[in-house]
Coordinates of C-alpha atoms and ligand atoms in Angstrom, one line a residue:
Q1 CA -0.2 0.0 -0.1
R2 CA 2.6 2.6 1.6
A3 CA 5.1 1.7 -2.3
L4 CA 1.8 2.0 -3.8
R5 CA 0.9 5.4 -2.6
R6 CA 4.8 6.3 -3.8
L7 CA 3.9 5.1 -7.1
L8 CA 1.0 7.2 -7.8
S9 CA 3.1 10.5 -6.6
C10 CA 3.9 9.9 -10.5
P11 CA 2.0 11.5 -12.9
G12 CA 3.0 8.8 -15.2
T13 CA 1.0 6.6 -17.5
V14 CA 0.2 3.6 -16.2
A15 CA 0.1 5.1 -12.9
A16 CA -2.3 7.5 -13.7
D17 CA -4.2 4.3 -14.8
L18 CA -3.4 2.9 -11.3
R19 CA -4.4 5.9 -8.9
R20 CA -7.5 5.9 -10.9
E21 CA -8.3 1.9 -10.4
E22 CA -7.3 2.3 -7.1
Q23 CA -10.2 5.7 -7.0
F24 CA -12.5 3.1 -7.9
S25 CA -11.0 0.4 -5.6
G26 CA -10.7 2.5 -3.0
S27 CA -8.6 2.5 0.0
A28 CA -7.8 0.5 2.9
E29 CA -8.1 4.3 4.6
T30 CA -11.1 4.8 3.6
G31 CA -12.5 1.2 4.9
S32 CA -14.4 1.9 0.9
E33 CA -12.8 -2.1 -0.7
D34 CA -16.3 -3.6 0.1
R35 CA -18.8 -1.1 -1.3
I36 CA -16.6 0.2 -4.2
P37 CA -15.4 -2.9 -7.1
K38 CA -12.7 -3.5 -8.3
K39 CA -11.8 -1.3 -12.0
R40 CA -8.8 -4.0 -13.2
F41 CA -7.0 -2.8 -15.7
S42 CA -9.1 -3.8 -18.4
E43 CA -12.1 -2.0 -17.5
V44 CA -9.4 0.8 -17.0
Q45 CA -7.7 0.2 -20.9
E46 CA -11.7 -0.3 -22.3
E47 CA -12.4 2.9 -21.1
R48 CA -9.3 4.4 -22.7
R49 CA -10.7 3.0 -26.2
E50 CA -14.0 4.5 -25.4
Q51 CA -12.2 8.3 -25.3
A52 CA -9.7 6.8 -28.1
Q53 CA -13.3 6.2 -30.7
R54 CA -14.8 10.0 -29.4
T55 CA -10.9 11.6 -30.5
V56 CA -10.1 12.3 -33.9
L57 CA -7.1 13.8 -35.4
I58 CA -6.0 17.6 -37.1
H59 CA -3.2 18.2 -39.4
C60 CA -3.6 22.0 -39.1
P61 CA -2.0 25.2 -40.6
N62 CA 1.5 26.3 -38.8
K63 CA -0.8 29.2 -37.5
I64 CA -3.2 28.6 -36.5
S65 CA -6.1 30.5 -33.5
E66 CA -7.1 28.0 -30.4
K67 CA -10.4 29.5 -29.7
K68 CA -11.6 29.5 -33.8
F69 CA -10.2 26.0 -34.1
L70 CA -12.1 25.3 -30.6
Q71 CA -15.2 27.1 -31.7
Y72 CA -15.5 25.6 -35.4
L73 CA -15.0 22.4 -33.4
S74 CA -17.5 22.3 -31.0
Q75 CA -20.2 23.0 -33.5
H76 CA -20.3 19.8 -33.8
G77 CA -20.7 19.0 -29.8
P78 CA -19.2 19.9 -26.7
V79 CA -15.0 19.5 -26.6
N80 CA -14.2 17.5 -23.9
S81 CA -10.6 17.9 -24.3
H82 CA -7.1 18.3 -26.2
F83 CA -4.0 19.3 -26.6
F84 CA -1.5 20.0 -29.4
Y85 CA 1.7 18.8 -30.3
E86 CA 4.6 19.1 -33.3
S87 CA 5.7 16.5 -35.5
F88 CA 7.2 17.3 -38.8
G89 CA 3.8 19.8 -38.8
L90 CA 1.1 21.3 -36.0
Y91 CA -1.1 18.1 -34.7
A92 CA -4.2 18.6 -32.9
V93 CA -6.6 15.4 -31.2
V94 CA -9.5 16.7 -30.0
E95 CA -11.7 14.4 -27.7
F96 CA -15.1 15.4 -27.9
C97 CA -17.9 14.8 -25.4
Q98 CA -19.9 12.8 -27.7
K99 CA -19.6 9.8 -30.2
E100 CA -21.6 11.2 -33.0
S101 CA -19.6 14.4 -32.8
V102 CA -16.8 12.8 -35.2
A103 CA -19.8 11.1 -37.6
S104 CA -20.6 14.9 -38.1
L105 CA -17.0 16.4 -38.6
Q106 CA -16.9 13.8 -41.1
S107 CA -19.9 14.0 -42.7
V108 CA -18.9 17.8 -43.9
T109 CA -15.4 16.7 -44.1
R110 CA -14.3 16.3 -48.0
T111 CA -11.9 14.1 -50.1
P112 CA -8.7 15.8 -51.3
S113 CA -8.0 16.7 -54.9
R114 CA -4.2 17.1 -55.4
G115 CA -3.8 17.8 -58.3
A116 CA -2.1 15.6 -60.5
E117 CA -1.9 12.6 -58.5
A118 CA -5.3 11.0 -57.5
A119 CA -6.7 10.5 -53.8
I120 CA -8.1 6.9 -52.6
P121 CA -11.4 7.9 -51.2
F122 CA -11.0 6.6 -47.3
R123 CA -13.0 8.3 -44.6
S124 CA -11.2 8.0 -41.0
R125 CA -10.8 10.2 -38.2
Y126 CA -7.4 11.5 -39.3
F127 CA -8.5 15.2 -41.4
S128 CA -5.8 17.5 -42.1
L129 CA -7.3 21.7 -41.5
K130 CA -6.8 24.5 -44.1
L131 CA -7.0 28.0 -44.5
R132 CA -9.9 29.4 -46.4
N133 CA -7.2 32.7 -46.8
P134 CA -4.4 32.0 -45.4
S135 CA -2.4 36.0 -45.5
S136 CA -5.6 36.9 -43.2
Q137 CA -4.6 35.2 -40.3
P138 CA -2.4 37.5 -38.1
S139 CA 0.9 36.1 -36.8
E140 CA 0.1 35.8 -33.2
Q141 CA -2.0 33.1 -33.5
S142 CA 0.6 31.0 -34.0
S143 CA 0.7 30.4 -30.3
V144 CA -0.4 28.0 -29.6
Q145 CA 1.6 25.8 -26.8
C146 CA 2.7 22.2 -27.6
S147 CA 3.1 19.5 -25.6
N148 CA 6.1 17.1 -25.3
Q149 CA 6.0 14.1 -27.2
S150 CA 10.0 13.2 -27.2
S151 CA 12.3 12.5 -24.4
P152 CA 14.6 15.5 -23.9
S153 CA 17.7 16.4 -25.2
S154 CA 20.9 14.9 -23.2
K155 CA 22.1 18.3 -21.9
K156 CA 17.9 18.8 -20.2
L157 CA 19.1 15.5 -18.8
F158 CA 22.7 16.3 -17.7
E159 CA 21.0 19.5 -16.1
L160 CA 18.3 17.3 -14.3
L161 CA 20.4 14.7 -12.9
C162 CA 23.5 16.9 -11.9
C163 CA 21.0 19.1 -10.0
A164 CA 20.1 15.7 -8.4
E165 CA 20.5 16.1 -4.5
S166 CA 21.9 12.1 -3.9
V167 CA 21.5 8.9 -6.2
D168 CA 18.3 8.1 -5.4
D169 CA 17.0 11.8 -6.4
Q170 CA 18.7 10.9 -9.8
L171 CA 17.2 7.7 -10.3
T172 CA 13.6 9.6 -9.2
A173 CA 14.4 12.0 -11.5
L174 CA 14.3 10.6 -14.5
L175 CA 11.5 7.7 -14.0
K176 CA 9.7 11.5 -13.9
T177 CA 11.2 12.7 -16.8
F178 CA 11.1 9.5 -19.1
Q179 CA 8.3 8.2 -18.1
L180 CA 5.3 8.0 -20.8
T181 CA 2.5 11.6 -20.3
E182 CA -1.1 11.3 -19.9
E183 CA -0.9 13.2 -23.7
N184 CA 1.3 10.4 -24.7
T185 CA -1.1 7.6 -23.1
K186 CA -3.8 9.0 -25.3
L187 CA -1.8 9.9 -28.4
R188 CA -0.7 5.5 -28.2
Y189 CA -4.6 5.0 -27.6
L190 CA -6.6 7.3 -30.3
T191 CA -3.6 5.7 -32.7
C192 CA -4.2 2.3 -32.1
S193 CA -8.4 3.2 -31.9
L194 CA -7.3 4.3 -35.6
I195 CA -5.9 1.6 -36.8
E196 CA -8.8 -0.3 -35.4
D197 CA -11.0 1.5 -38.0
I198 CA -9.3 -0.2 -40.8
A199 CA -9.3 -3.3 -39.2
A200 CA -12.8 -2.8 -38.1
A201 CA -13.8 -3.6 -42.0
Y202 CA -13.1 -7.2 -41.9
F203 CA -13.8 -7.9 -38.1
P204 CA -16.3 -5.9 -37.6
G205 CA -16.3 -6.0 -33.3
C206 CA -12.5 -6.5 -33.3
A207 CA -10.3 -3.9 -30.1
V208 CA -7.0 -3.1 -31.2
R209 CA -4.9 -2.4 -27.7
P210 CA -1.6 -1.6 -26.9
F211 CA 0.5 -3.8 -25.3
G212 CA 4.3 -3.7 -25.0
S213 CA 5.7 -1.0 -23.0
S214 CA 3.0 1.4 -24.1
V215 CA 1.2 0.1 -20.8
N216 CA 3.3 -2.5 -19.1
S217 CA 4.4 1.0 -16.3
F218 CA 7.7 0.6 -18.2
G219 CA 7.6 2.5 -21.3
K220 CA 9.5 5.5 -21.9
L221 CA 9.1 8.4 -24.5
G222 CA 9.6 7.4 -27.7
C223 CA 9.4 3.5 -26.9
D224 CA 7.4 1.7 -30.0
L225 CA 3.7 1.4 -29.9
D226 CA 3.3 -2.1 -29.6
M227 CA -0.6 -2.9 -30.9
F228 CA -3.0 -6.2 -30.4
L229 CA -6.0 -7.4 -32.9
D230 CA -8.0 -9.2 -30.2
L231 CA -10.8 -11.1 -32.4
D232 CA -11.4 -12.9 -29.2
E233 CA -15.6 -11.0 -29.6
I234 CA -15.8 -12.4 -32.8
G235 CA -14.4 -15.4 -31.7
N236 CA -16.8 -15.6 -28.6
F237 CA -19.4 -18.5 -28.7
S238 CA -22.6 -16.6 -26.9
A239 CA -24.9 -17.3 -29.0
Q240 CA -25.4 -20.3 -27.1
K241 CA -26.9 -18.7 -24.9
A242 CA -30.1 -18.3 -26.9
S243 CA -32.8 -20.4 -26.0
G244 CA -34.3 -23.1 -27.4
N245 CA -33.1 -26.3 -29.7
F246 CA -31.7 -24.3 -31.9
L247 CA -27.7 -24.1 -32.3
M248 CA -26.1 -22.0 -35.4
E249 CA -22.6 -21.5 -35.9
F250 CA -21.4 -19.0 -38.7
Q251 CA -19.6 -21.0 -41.4
V252 CA -16.2 -20.4 -41.3
K253 CA -13.1 -21.0 -43.8
N254 CA -10.2 -23.6 -42.3
V255 CA -6.9 -23.4 -42.0
P256 CA -4.6 -26.4 -40.3
S257 CA -3.4 -24.5 -37.4
E258 CA -3.7 -21.0 -35.4
R259 CA -0.3 -20.0 -36.8
I260 CA -1.8 -19.6 -40.1
V261 CA -4.9 -18.3 -39.3
T262 CA -2.4 -15.6 -37.3
Q263 CA -0.7 -15.3 -41.0
K264 CA -3.9 -14.5 -42.7
I265 CA -5.6 -12.2 -40.6
L266 CA -1.8 -10.0 -40.3
S267 CA -1.5 -10.6 -44.2
V268 CA -4.2 -9.2 -45.3
I269 CA -4.6 -5.9 -43.0
G270 CA -0.5 -5.5 -43.4
E271 CA -2.2 -5.0 -47.0
C272 CA -5.2 -2.4 -46.4
L273 CA -2.6 -0.5 -44.3
D274 CA -0.7 0.1 -46.5
H275 CA -3.0 0.5 -49.5
F276 CA -5.8 2.7 -47.4
G277 CA -4.5 3.3 -44.2
P278 CA -4.1 7.2 -44.0
G279 CA -0.1 8.1 -42.3
C280 CA 1.1 4.2 -42.5
V281 CA 3.9 4.4 -44.3
G282 CA 7.0 1.7 -44.2
V283 CA 4.3 -1.3 -44.0
Q284 CA 6.4 -4.9 -43.5
K285 CA 4.5 -8.0 -43.0
I286 CA 7.1 -10.3 -40.8
L287 CA 5.0 -13.3 -41.5
N288 CA 7.3 -15.8 -40.3
A289 CA 8.4 -14.5 -37.7
R290 CA 7.8 -17.1 -34.2
C291 CA 5.4 -13.4 -33.4
P292 CA 3.7 -12.8 -37.2
L293 CA 3.5 -9.5 -37.5
V294 CA 2.9 -6.0 -38.8
R295 CA 5.1 -3.0 -39.0
F296 CA 4.9 -0.3 -40.3
S297 CA 5.6 3.5 -39.0
H298 CA 2.5 5.4 -38.0
Q299 CA 3.4 9.3 -39.4
A300 CA 1.4 11.5 -37.3
S301 CA 1.9 9.8 -34.2
G302 CA 5.6 9.5 -34.7
F303 CA 4.8 5.9 -33.6
Q304 CA 6.9 2.7 -34.8
C305 CA 3.8 -0.1 -34.9
D306 CA 4.4 -3.7 -34.5
L307 CA 0.7 -5.4 -35.2
T308 CA 0.1 -8.5 -33.7
T309 CA -2.3 -10.6 -32.9
N310 CA -3.7 -14.5 -30.9
N311 CA -1.1 -13.3 -29.0
R312 CA -2.8 -13.6 -25.4
I313 CA 0.7 -14.9 -23.6
A314 CA 2.1 -11.6 -24.1
L315 CA -1.1 -10.3 -22.8
K316 CA -0.7 -12.2 -19.4
V317 CA 3.0 -10.7 -19.3
L318 CA 1.6 -7.5 -19.1
S319 CA -0.7 -8.2 -16.1
C320 CA 2.9 -9.1 -14.5
F321 CA 4.7 -5.8 -15.7
I322 CA 2.0 -3.5 -14.1
L323 CA 1.6 -5.5 -10.6
Y324 CA 5.4 -6.2 -10.5
G325 CA 5.2 -2.1 -10.7
A326 CA 2.8 -1.8 -8.7
L327 CA 4.2 -3.4 -5.7
D328 CA 6.9 -1.1 -5.5
S329 CA 8.2 2.3 -6.5
R330 CA 12.2 1.1 -6.6
V331 CA 11.4 -1.1 -9.5
R332 CA 10.3 1.4 -12.3
A333 CA 13.0 3.5 -11.4
L334 CA 15.7 1.1 -11.6
V335 CA 14.3 -0.7 -14.8
F336 CA 14.2 2.4 -17.0
S337 CA 17.7 3.3 -14.9
I338 CA 19.1 0.3 -16.7
R339 CA 16.3 1.2 -19.5
C340 CA 18.4 3.8 -20.2
W341 CA 22.5 2.7 -18.6
A342 CA 21.5 -0.2 -21.6
R343 CA 20.9 2.6 -24.4
V344 CA 23.4 4.9 -23.7
H345 CA 25.8 2.3 -24.6
S346 CA 24.5 0.5 -27.1
L347 CA 23.9 -2.5 -25.0
T348 CA 19.9 -2.1 -26.7
S349 CA 19.0 -1.3 -29.9
S350 CA 15.5 -0.6 -32.4
I351 CA 17.5 -2.8 -35.0
P352 CA 16.2 -5.6 -33.8
G353 CA 20.1 -8.4 -33.8
A354 CA 22.2 -10.1 -31.5
W355 CA 21.4 -7.7 -28.6
I356 CA 19.4 -8.1 -25.7
T357 CA 16.0 -5.6 -24.9
N358 CA 14.1 -4.4 -22.7
F359 CA 12.2 -6.8 -22.6
S360 CA 14.8 -9.4 -21.0
L361 CA 16.7 -6.1 -19.2
T362 CA 13.0 -5.8 -17.1
M363 CA 13.0 -9.8 -16.9
M364 CA 16.2 -9.4 -15.2
V365 CA 15.7 -6.7 -12.6
I366 CA 12.7 -8.0 -12.1
F367 CA 14.9 -11.4 -10.4
F368 CA 17.5 -9.2 -9.2
L369 CA 14.4 -7.8 -6.7
Q370 CA 13.4 -11.3 -6.1
R371 CA 17.1 -12.2 -4.6
R372 CA 17.0 -9.5 -2.3
S373 CA 17.5 -9.6 1.5
P374 CA 14.4 -9.5 2.2
P375 CA 13.0 -9.3 -1.4
I376 CA 11.2 -6.5 -3.0
L377 CA 9.7 -8.6 -5.2
P378 CA 7.7 -12.1 -4.8
T379 CA 8.2 -15.1 -7.2
L380 CA 5.9 -15.6 -9.4
D381 CA 5.2 -18.6 -8.3
S382 CA 4.2 -17.4 -4.6
L383 CA 1.5 -15.2 -6.4
K384 CA -0.3 -17.6 -8.7
S385 CA 0.3 -19.4 -4.7
L386 CA -2.0 -16.2 -3.7
A387 CA -4.2 -16.6 -6.8
D388 CA -8.3 -17.5 -5.7
A389 CA -10.5 -19.2 -8.5
E390 CA -11.2 -16.1 -10.9
D391 CA -7.8 -15.5 -11.4
K392 CA -6.6 -19.3 -12.9
C393 CA -6.2 -18.8 -16.0
I394 CA -5.2 -21.7 -19.3
I395 CA -3.8 -20.7 -22.0
E396 CA -2.6 -23.1 -24.6
G397 CA -2.2 -25.5 -21.9
H398 CA 0.2 -23.1 -20.2
N399 CA -0.9 -22.1 -17.2
C400 CA -0.9 -18.5 -16.2
T401 CA -2.3 -18.3 -13.2
F402 CA -1.2 -15.4 -10.3
V403 CA -2.7 -13.2 -7.7
R404 CA -4.5 -10.0 -9.4
D405 CA -5.3 -8.4 -6.6
L406 CA -2.3 -6.0 -4.8
N407 CA -4.1 -5.7 -1.4
K408 CA -3.2 -10.7 -1.4
I409 CA 0.4 -9.3 -1.6
K410 CA 2.2 -8.2 1.6
P411 CA 5.0 -5.4 1.6
S412 CA 8.6 -5.9 1.3
G413 CA 10.4 -5.4 4.1
N414 CA 13.2 -3.9 2.6
T415 CA 13.9 -0.8 2.9
E416 CA 17.4 -0.6 0.3
S417 CA 18.2 2.3 -1.5
L418 CA 18.1 3.5 -5.3
E419 CA 21.4 3.7 -5.1
L420 CA 22.3 0.6 -3.5
L421 CA 20.1 -1.0 -5.4
L422 CA 21.9 0.5 -8.6
K423 CA 25.4 -0.5 -7.8
E424 CA 24.4 -4.1 -5.9
F425 CA 22.4 -4.5 -9.8
F426 CA 26.1 -4.2 -11.6
E427 CA 28.0 -6.2 -9.0
Y428 CA 25.0 -9.4 -9.3
F429 CA 25.6 -9.0 -13.1
G430 CA 28.7 -8.6 -13.1
N431 CA 29.1 -11.3 -11.5
F432 CA 26.5 -13.7 -12.7
A433 CA 27.5 -16.8 -13.6
F434 CA 26.5 -16.8 -17.5
N435 CA 27.3 -20.6 -18.5
K436 CA 26.2 -22.2 -16.1
N437 CA 22.7 -20.7 -14.7
S438 CA 19.2 -19.2 -16.0
I439 CA 17.4 -16.2 -14.6
N440 CA 14.0 -17.1 -14.1
I441 CA 11.0 -15.0 -12.8
R442 CA 9.5 -18.2 -12.4
Q443 CA 11.0 -18.8 -9.1
G444 CA 13.4 -16.2 -8.5
G445 CA 16.6 -18.0 -8.3
E446 CA 19.3 -19.5 -9.6
Q447 CA 18.7 -22.9 -11.9
N448 CA 20.9 -25.0 -14.3
K449 CA 20.8 -23.4 -18.5
P450 CA 18.6 -26.3 -20.2
E451 CA 20.3 -25.6 -22.5
S452 CA 23.7 -23.8 -24.3
S453 CA 22.4 -20.3 -25.5
P454 CA 24.9 -17.6 -23.6
L455 CA 22.4 -16.1 -22.5
H456 CA 19.4 -17.9 -20.4
I457 CA 16.7 -15.9 -19.4
Q458 CA 13.2 -18.4 -19.2
N459 CA 9.6 -16.9 -20.7
P460 CA 7.7 -16.9 -17.6
F461 CA 4.7 -18.2 -19.3
E462 CA 6.3 -20.7 -21.7
T463 CA 8.8 -21.8 -19.4
S464 CA 10.4 -24.2 -22.9
L465 CA 11.3 -21.0 -24.2
N466 CA 14.0 -18.9 -23.5
I467 CA 13.3 -15.1 -24.4
S468 CA 17.1 -13.9 -24.9
K469 CA 18.6 -16.8 -27.5
N470 CA 19.4 -14.4 -30.1
V471 CA 21.3 -13.1 -27.2
S472 CA 25.4 -13.6 -29.1
Q473 CA 28.3 -14.7 -26.3
S474 CA 29.9 -11.0 -27.3
Q475 CA 26.7 -9.5 -26.9
L476 CA 26.4 -11.2 -23.0
Q477 CA 30.4 -10.3 -22.7
K478 CA 30.1 -6.8 -23.4
F479 CA 26.6 -6.3 -20.8
V480 CA 29.2 -8.1 -18.1
E481 CA 32.6 -5.7 -18.6
L482 CA 29.5 -2.1 -19.0
A483 CA 27.9 -3.9 -15.8
R484 CA 31.5 -4.2 -13.6
E485 CA 32.7 -1.2 -14.9
S486 CA 30.0 1.1 -13.9
A487 CA 29.8 -0.7 -10.0
W488 CA 33.0 0.3 -9.9
I489 CA 31.9 3.8 -11.0
L490 CA 29.7 3.8 -8.3
H491 CA 31.7 3.2 -6.3
Q492 CA 34.2 5.4 -6.6
E493 CA 32.4 8.1 -6.7
V494 CA 31.2 8.0 -3.2
K495 CA 34.0 10.2 -1.2
E496 CA 34.6 12.4 -4.4
R497 CA 30.9 13.3 -5.7
Q498 CA 29.5 16.6 -6.2
S499 CA 32.2 18.3 -7.3
S500 CA 30.4 21.3 -8.5
N501 CA 29.8 20.8 -12.6
Q502 CA 31.1 17.5 -12.8
P503 CA 28.4 14.4 -14.0
W504 CA 28.6 12.6 -10.6
G505 CA 26.2 9.3 -9.9
L506 CA 23.9 8.1 -13.0
A507 CA 24.9 10.9 -14.7
T508 CA 29.0 10.0 -15.0
L509 CA 27.3 6.5 -16.4
L510 CA 24.2 7.5 -19.1
L511 CA 25.2 11.2 -20.6
P512 CA 26.7 10.5 -24.0
S513 CA 29.3 13.0 -23.7
V514 CA 30.2 11.7 -20.6
A515 CA 29.8 7.8 -21.3
N516 CA 33.0 7.9 -22.7
N517 CA 33.9 8.1 -19.5
I518 CA 33.9 4.2 -19.4
S519 CA 36.6 3.8 -21.9
F520 CA 37.8 7.5 -20.7
V521 CA 38.5 5.4 -17.0
K522 CA 39.9 2.2 -19.2
K523 CA 42.7 4.2 -20.8
R524 CA 43.8 5.6 -17.6
K525 CA 44.3 3.2 -15.5
K526 CA 43.2 0.0 -17.5
P527 CA 40.7 -1.9 -15.1
A528 CA 40.4 -5.6 -16.9
S529 CA 36.9 -6.6 -16.3
E530 CA 38.9 -9.8 -14.0
R531 CA 40.6 -6.6 -12.1
I532 CA 37.4 -4.5 -11.9
K533 CA 35.8 -7.8 -10.1
N534 CA 38.9 -8.6 -8.0
L535 CA 39.1 -4.3 -6.6
L536 CA 34.9 -4.8 -5.7
E537 CA 35.6 -7.4 -4.4
S538 CA 37.9 -5.9 -2.2
I539 CA 35.8 -2.8 -1.5
K540 CA 32.7 -4.6 -0.3
S541 CA 34.9 -6.9 2.1
S542 CA 36.4 -3.4 3.8
S543 CA 32.4 -2.5 4.0
T544 CA 32.1 -5.4 5.2
E545 CA 34.6 -4.9 7.8
H546 CA 33.7 -1.1 9.1
P547 CA 30.0 -0.4 7.4
T548 CA 28.8 2.3 5.8
D549 CA 25.0 4.0 5.8
T550 CA 24.4 3.1 2.4
N551 CA 20.5 3.5 2.3
G552 CA 21.3 7.2 0.8
K553 CA 20.8 10.0 1.5
Ligands
LIG601 P1 10.6 -1.3 -25.5 O1 11.8 -1.9 -25.8 O2 10.4 -0.7 -24.8 O3 9.9 -1.8 -27.0 O4 9.9 -2.3 -25.0 P2 8.9 -4.4 -25.5 O5 8.6 -4.7 -23.6 O6 7.3 -3.2 -25.3 O7 9.7 -4.5 -25.9 P3 8.9 -5.3 -27.8 O8 8.1 -4.0 -27.8 O9 10.0 -5.8 -27.5 O10 8.0 -6.2 -26.9 C1 6.7 -6.1 -27.0 C2 5.6 -7.0 -25.9 O11 5.8 -8.7 -26.3 C3 6.5 -7.7 -24.9 O12 6.5 -6.3 -23.9 C4 6.7 -9.0 -24.1 O13 5.5 -9.0 -24.4 C5 6.9 -9.6 -25.9 N1 7.9 -9.6 -26.4 C6 8.9 -9.1 -26.3 N2 10.2 -10.0 -26.7 C7 9.4 -10.9 -26.9 C8 10.4 -12.5 -26.0 O14 11.3 -12.6 -27.4 N3 9.8 -13.8 -25.8 C9 8.3 -13.7 -26.1 N4 7.1 -15.1 -25.5 N5 8.1 -12.0 -25.6 C10 8.5 -11.6 -26.5
LIG602 MG1 7.3 -1.9 -27.2

């Protein structure tokens, strides 16, 4: 509860959703839990989806009067909220109070005539607003306030981190600066909703929902938008409820496997996005991957999108991450820092390859927090043992059951500071026996590797799979070396901290201008990875002899 309250003081997406969730589920303080029905993430998601269906995206002229713009739109019905943002032009996201307003606006919108080019007529909720007489618009009308949709510059990050008072504050500041904003979340749901309109032309009643880091509480501004085409409602056999002796079934085409169903559906949606999807460019159908997907850029929102379907286990991973992120505020702060650290040092990349993914790094942080004494996070097996009949979930033969009610989970008694945890994370993985052991958050213990991939991180729900099978020995080695060197730098820094304008703490590890510090340290002190490991061990043994307060300032 205490941890959740701390988390809820952050303005981020899921934090905001959870805040609403807490509001609906009541709080222990008011004792209102029994009176007010609980609101699950799926319900919050449904609300946001409905909100997105009442929302439109408008490409605006650069010079525009906000007042006149809103006056013009409100002819179609009251506007609930709106914001502007910039992405190769000025855009507005406008949420009407009623869905009918969107239809009204569409009814007065014309298809553009483009001179030599011919337009494919397609009515979407993505519009372009033109001024009848642009030259008559006074220049002061251009000053609309824009909401920021991208992560801060290195310079801003540098200033922010150097102004912080402790390493703990640095980690918290990083989280607050990089986490998704309310507006960015709205834009993500709106983009899903626009794609849903296109998919619904083939599959009426479908839903396109965000998943992955857009909604798992670990997403940072600029992260990709993973989408899930949900056809469950269509496949639902609710008609069985009908009375009488007859049972109706749809006539359908059958194919040999679920995988082929997925490929066929994504193939046709991919074609549609390519041919008719306004703003959808660079559409690639990657149908032979283990998890088939359609990848494209949504130009207006600036999101790189991955669309999948028939991927219910990924939704379970999503709920599991949301739960872990909400259990203790240190989880998100640590995950964000490690993700940023990995990105700065090119351990992760937006291009698929032999590198570690953010997904794997998140598992590593969760595992590390399960290994603390006392543990900060419970194992997935213990969450399973707390589950009741309502939580039971079996997908394709895999038991995906775990408790979903935060209140049933005992808060951790661990009070370690973020600074200590960051240092210990680097040390733990700098010394981890990757050659022998696998990482698995189900048991929360080091297990023997069942196969010979350099890095083995067990998929928590499909336990025979390794989520980091792609990682090469050299990438793993790079991770280990950087982890050792980062632990070393943080240990060194304890005494030398805050010499005015010098980067310190997390800044030393993160900023590109000082990311090279590590190679600088390398040149100056030639710290071979093994040497750092030994040095760290000696520091550790001396600090157990003379313990100092590591619980932050
Ligand atoms: P970002 O790097 O911020 O996009 O993090 P992410 O968590 O969104 O990762 P990504 O976009 O690579 O993948 C989206 C989701 O797909 C993840 O959250 C997982 O649920 C799932 N996923 C990604 N990689 C794997 C994998 O190797 N195995 C399994 N089972 N699921 C994966
Ligand atoms: Mg993603």
